[in-house]
Coordinates of C-alpha atoms in Angstrom, one line a residue:
M63 CA -13.0 -6.2 10.8
F64 CA -9.9 -4.4 11.9
P65 CA -9.7 -2.6 15.3
L66 CA -8.7 0.8 13.9
E67 CA -10.4 0.6 10.6
E68 CA -13.3 3.1 10.2
K69 CA -15.3 3.9 7.1
I70 CA -13.8 6.8 5.2
T71 CA -16.2 9.4 3.8
N72 CA -15.8 12.6 1.9
S73 CA -17.8 14.6 4.4
T74 CA -16.4 17.4 6.4
C75 CA -16.1 17.5 10.2
S76 CA -19.8 18.2 10.6
G77 CA -20.5 15.6 13.4
Y78 CA -20.3 18.3 16.0
K79 CA -22.7 21.0 14.7
D80 CA -25.4 20.1 17.1
Q81 CA -23.2 19.7 20.1
H82 CA -21.8 22.1 22.7
P83 CA -19.2 24.5 21.1
H84 CA -16.4 23.1 23.4
T85 CA -17.1 19.4 22.6
I86 CA -14.3 19.0 20.0
L87 CA -11.5 20.4 22.2
Y88 CA -13.0 18.7 25.4
N89 CA -13.1 15.3 23.8
I90 CA -9.6 15.5 22.3
L91 CA -8.0 16.7 25.5
S92 CA -10.1 14.2 27.6
C93 CA -9.0 11.3 25.4
R94 CA -5.4 12.4 25.5
D95 CA -5.5 12.6 29.4
S96 CA -7.1 9.2 29.7
G97 CA -4.8 7.6 27.1
S98 CA -7.8 6.2 25.3
L99 CA -9.4 7.2 22.0
K100 CA -12.5 5.0 22.4
N101 CA -15.0 7.7 23.3
F102 CA -13.6 10.1 20.8
N103 CA -13.8 7.6 18.0
T104 CA -17.5 7.1 18.4
T105 CA -18.0 10.9 17.8
M106 CA -15.4 11.2 15.0
H107 CA -16.1 8.0 13.1
S108 CA -17.2 9.9 10.0
C109 CA -14.8 12.8 10.4
H110 CA -12.1 13.1 7.7
C111 CA -9.6 14.5 10.3
E112 CA -9.6 11.1 12.1
Q113 CA -8.1 9.5 9.1
R114 CA -4.9 11.5 9.5
R115 CA -4.3 9.6 12.8
A116 CA -0.7 8.4 12.8
V117 CA -0.5 4.6 13.2
Y118 CA 2.1 1.9 13.4
L119 CA 2.2 -1.9 13.3
K120 CA 0.8 -3.7 16.3
D121 CA 3.3 -6.6 15.9
P122 CA 6.2 -5.0 14.0
Q123 CA 8.6 -7.9 14.6
T124 CA 6.5 -10.6 13.0
T125 CA 4.9 -8.4 10.3
C126 CA 8.1 -6.8 9.2
Q127 CA 9.7 -10.2 8.9
V128 CA 6.9 -11.4 6.6
A129 CA 7.0 -8.1 4.7
S130 CA 10.8 -8.5 4.2
S131 CA 10.3 -12.0 2.9
V132 CA 7.7 -10.7 0.4
L133 CA 10.1 -8.0 -0.7
V134 CA 12.9 -10.5 -1.3
K135 CA 10.5 -12.6 -3.4
T136 CA 9.5 -9.5 -5.4
I137 CA 13.1 -8.6 -6.3
C138 CA 13.8 -12.3 -7.1
F139 CA 10.8 -12.3 -9.4
M140 CA 12.3 -9.3 -11.3
R141 CA 15.8 -10.8 -11.4
S142 CA 14.4 -14.1 -12.7
L143 CA 12.9 -12.6 -15.9
P144 CA 15.5 -12.8 -18.7
S145 CA 13.6 -10.0 -20.6
F146 CA 14.1 -7.7 -17.6
S147 CA 17.7 -8.6 -17.1
Q148 CA 18.5 -7.8 -20.7
L149 CA 17.2 -4.2 -20.4
P150 CA 19.7 -1.4 -20.0
S151 CA 20.6 -0.9 -16.3
G152 CA 19.1 2.6 -16.4
D153 CA 15.7 1.2 -17.5
Q154 CA 15.9 -1.5 -14.9
S155 CA 16.4 1.1 -12.2
S156 CA 13.6 3.3 -13.5
L157 CA 11.2 0.3 -13.6
L158 CA 12.3 -0.7 -10.1
R159 CA 11.7 2.8 -8.7
H160 CA 8.3 3.1 -10.3
C161 CA 7.0 -0.5 -9.9
W162 CA 8.4 -2.0 -6.7
V163 CA 5.4 -0.9 -4.5
P164 CA 2.7 -2.3 -6.8
L165 CA 4.6 -5.6 -7.1
F166 CA 5.1 -5.7 -3.4
V167 CA 1.4 -5.2 -2.8
L168 CA 0.6 -8.0 -5.2
G169 CA 3.0 -10.1 -3.2
L170 CA 1.2 -9.2 0.1
A171 CA -2.0 -10.3 -1.5
Q172 CA -0.6 -13.5 -2.9
E173 CA 0.8 -14.4 0.5
K174 CA -2.6 -13.6 2.1
M175 CA -0.8 -11.3 4.6
V176 CA -2.9 -9.7 7.3
F177 CA -1.7 -7.1 9.8
E178 CA -3.0 -4.8 12.5
V179 CA -2.1 -1.3 13.4
T180 CA -2.5 0.9 16.5
D181 CA -2.2 4.5 17.3
V182 CA 1.3 6.1 17.6
P183 CA 1.9 6.7 21.4
N184 CA 1.2 10.2 22.5
S185 CA 0.0 11.1 19.0
S186 CA -2.1 14.3 19.2
I187 CA -5.0 14.5 16.8
L188 CA -5.5 18.1 17.9
R189 CA -2.0 18.9 16.8
Q190 CA -2.5 17.3 13.4
I191 CA -5.8 19.2 12.9
L192 CA -4.5 22.6 13.9
L193 CA -0.9 22.4 12.4
G194 CA -1.5 20.4 9.3
A195 CA 1.3 21.5 7.0
G196 CA 3.2 22.8 10.0
L197 CA 4.0 19.3 11.2
T198 CA 7.6 18.2 11.2
E199 CA 8.8 16.2 8.2
K200 CA 9.1 13.1 10.4
E201 CA 5.5 13.5 11.7
A202 CA 4.2 14.1 8.1
E203 CA 5.8 10.9 6.9
Q204 CA 4.2 8.7 9.5
P205 CA 1.6 6.2 8.2
T206 CA -2.0 7.3 8.6
L207 CA -5.2 5.4 9.2
A208 CA -6.4 6.5 5.8
G209 CA -3.4 5.1 4.0
V210 CA -3.7 1.8 5.8
H211 CA -7.4 1.6 5.0
N212 CA -6.6 2.2 1.3
L213 CA -3.9 -0.6 1.3
R214 CA -6.3 -3.0 2.9
T215 CA -9.0 -2.2 0.4
C216 CA -6.6 -3.0 -2.4
L217 CA -5.7 -6.3 -0.8
H218 CA -9.4 -7.3 -0.3
H219 CA -10.2 -6.5 -3.9
L220 CA -7.4 -8.9 -5.0
W221 CA -8.4 -11.6 -2.4
N222 CA -12.0 -11.5 -3.6
L223 CA -10.8 -12.3 -7.1
D224 CA -8.9 -15.4 -5.8
L225 CA -6.1 -15.2 -8.4
S226 CA -4.2 -18.3 -9.4
P227 CA -0.3 -18.3 -9.2
K228 CA -0.2 -17.9 -13.0
E229 CA -2.6 -15.0 -12.9
Y230 CA -0.5 -13.3 -10.3
A231 CA 2.7 -13.9 -12.3
Y232 CA 1.4 -12.4 -15.6
L233 CA -0.2 -9.5 -13.8
K234 CA 3.1 -8.7 -12.1
G235 CA 4.8 -8.8 -15.5
A236 CA 2.2 -6.5 -17.0
M237 CA 2.7 -4.0 -14.1
L238 CA 6.5 -4.3 -14.2
F239 CA 6.9 -3.6 -17.9
N240 CA 5.3 -0.2 -17.7
P241 CA 6.0 1.9 -20.8
A242 CA 4.5 5.0 -19.1
V243 CA 7.6 5.3 -16.9
K244 CA 9.5 8.4 -18.0
G245 CA 13.0 8.3 -19.4
L246 CA 13.0 4.7 -20.7
S247 CA 15.6 4.1 -23.5
A248 CA 14.0 0.7 -24.6
L249 CA 10.5 2.1 -24.6
L250 CA 9.1 0.1 -27.6
F251 CA 10.7 -3.1 -26.3
I252 CA 9.1 -2.6 -22.8
E253 CA 5.8 -1.8 -24.4
G254 CA 5.9 -5.1 -26.3
L255 CA 6.8 -7.0 -23.1
Q256 CA 3.7 -5.5 -21.4
Q257 CA 1.5 -6.4 -24.2
E258 CA 2.9 -9.9 -24.2
A259 CA 2.2 -10.2 -20.4
Q260 CA -1.3 -8.9 -20.9
R261 CA -2.0 -11.5 -23.7
A262 CA -0.7 -14.3 -21.5
L263 CA -2.9 -13.1 -18.6
Q264 CA -5.9 -13.1 -20.9
E265 CA -5.2 -16.6 -22.1
V266 CA -4.8 -18.0 -18.6
I267 CA -8.0 -16.3 -17.6
H268 CA -9.8 -17.8 -20.6
H269 CA -8.4 -21.2 -19.8
L270 CA -9.2 -21.1 -16.0
H271 CA -12.5 -19.1 -16.1
P272 CA -14.0 -19.6 -19.6
E273 CA -17.5 -18.5 -18.3
D274 CA -16.3 -15.3 -16.6
S275 CA -16.1 -12.8 -19.5
G276 CA -15.6 -9.9 -17.1
R277 CA -12.7 -11.3 -15.0
L278 CA -9.9 -9.6 -17.0
S279 CA -11.5 -6.2 -16.5
H280 CA -12.0 -6.9 -12.8
I281 CA -8.4 -7.9 -12.4
L282 CA -7.1 -4.8 -14.3
L283 CA -9.3 -2.6 -12.2
A284 CA -8.0 -4.1 -9.0
A285 CA -4.5 -3.7 -10.3
S286 CA -5.1 0.0 -11.1
T287 CA -6.2 0.7 -7.5
I288 CA -2.8 -0.6 -6.3
Q289 CA -1.2 2.5 -7.9
T290 CA -2.9 4.6 -5.2
V291 CA -0.8 3.0 -2.5
S292 CA 2.1 5.4 -1.7
H293 CA 5.7 4.5 -1.6
N294 CA 6.0 6.4 1.7
L295 CA 3.3 4.4 3.4
V296 CA 4.8 1.0 2.5
T297 CA 8.3 2.1 3.4
E298 CA 7.4 3.7 6.8
L299 CA 4.9 1.0 7.8
F300 CA 6.8 -2.2 6.9
F301 CA 10.5 -1.3 6.5
K302 CA 11.4 1.7 8.6
P303 CA 11.3 -0.3 11.8
V304 CA 14.0 -2.6 10.2
I305 CA 16.1 -0.3 8.1
G306 CA 15.9 2.9 10.1
N307 CA 17.2 5.9 8.1
T308 CA 18.6 3.7 5.3
N309 CA 17.5 4.9 1.9
M310 CA 14.9 2.4 0.7
L311 CA 15.6 2.9 -3.0
H312 CA 19.3 2.5 -2.5
L313 CA 18.6 -0.8 -0.7
L314 CA 16.4 -2.0 -3.4
T315 CA 18.9 -1.2 -6.1
E316 CA 21.6 -3.1 -4.2
M317 CA 19.3 -6.1 -4.0
L318 CA 18.5 -5.9 -7.7
F319 CA 22.0 -5.7 -9.0
L320 CA 23.7 -7.9 -6.4
Q321 CA 25.8 -10.4 -8.2

């Protein structure tokens, strides 16, 4: 469905065991010289190492503009909730830090946002395989094909459920008011807000889908997978091209508390 998206498996790099001993190095270097990964991909499609390929947005200008719009809507959603605004500022900051990525992903799903990625120019798969932890900090932070695949999987789970605007709203509330976040001073109040959002979600589901007894569990399962999307992937993929070296959390905090 997507040009760079390959099936991720848990198998090791065993695709070469019946080939000439120089095949791995030959293929990597040949692909690098030709500037194409096409032939190498057909050999490595089931190799976990390939999933560490560094990627970036194919159309960063358009995609980052849409992503920025989704982020603004996400912060506006948080600011629009009186129950959130009444929390101590420290609790608001903690919930923002912990929950902005799940809420942003829900926003991407709600906006039906699609995007394509491509290989980082001059990216060396051999270097990533051999150096691993020895990569520079900048290289280690680059979005990977595996991370993008995981994000797209989360989005497709949500799209398949075809959530209504009310379902999205109450699900966002349930994910925002997360009592599991450490250091909250209004813990019991936040826990009550999450339970209230979950009850409201359940009531909406019962009203819209009275015959679907398993819909709530499917929605909560899809929501739980969103937690596997890393803050680093979202920041580097969608916002680094726009904000450069600006600290993302500082930017979000300014947006949240802007008067």
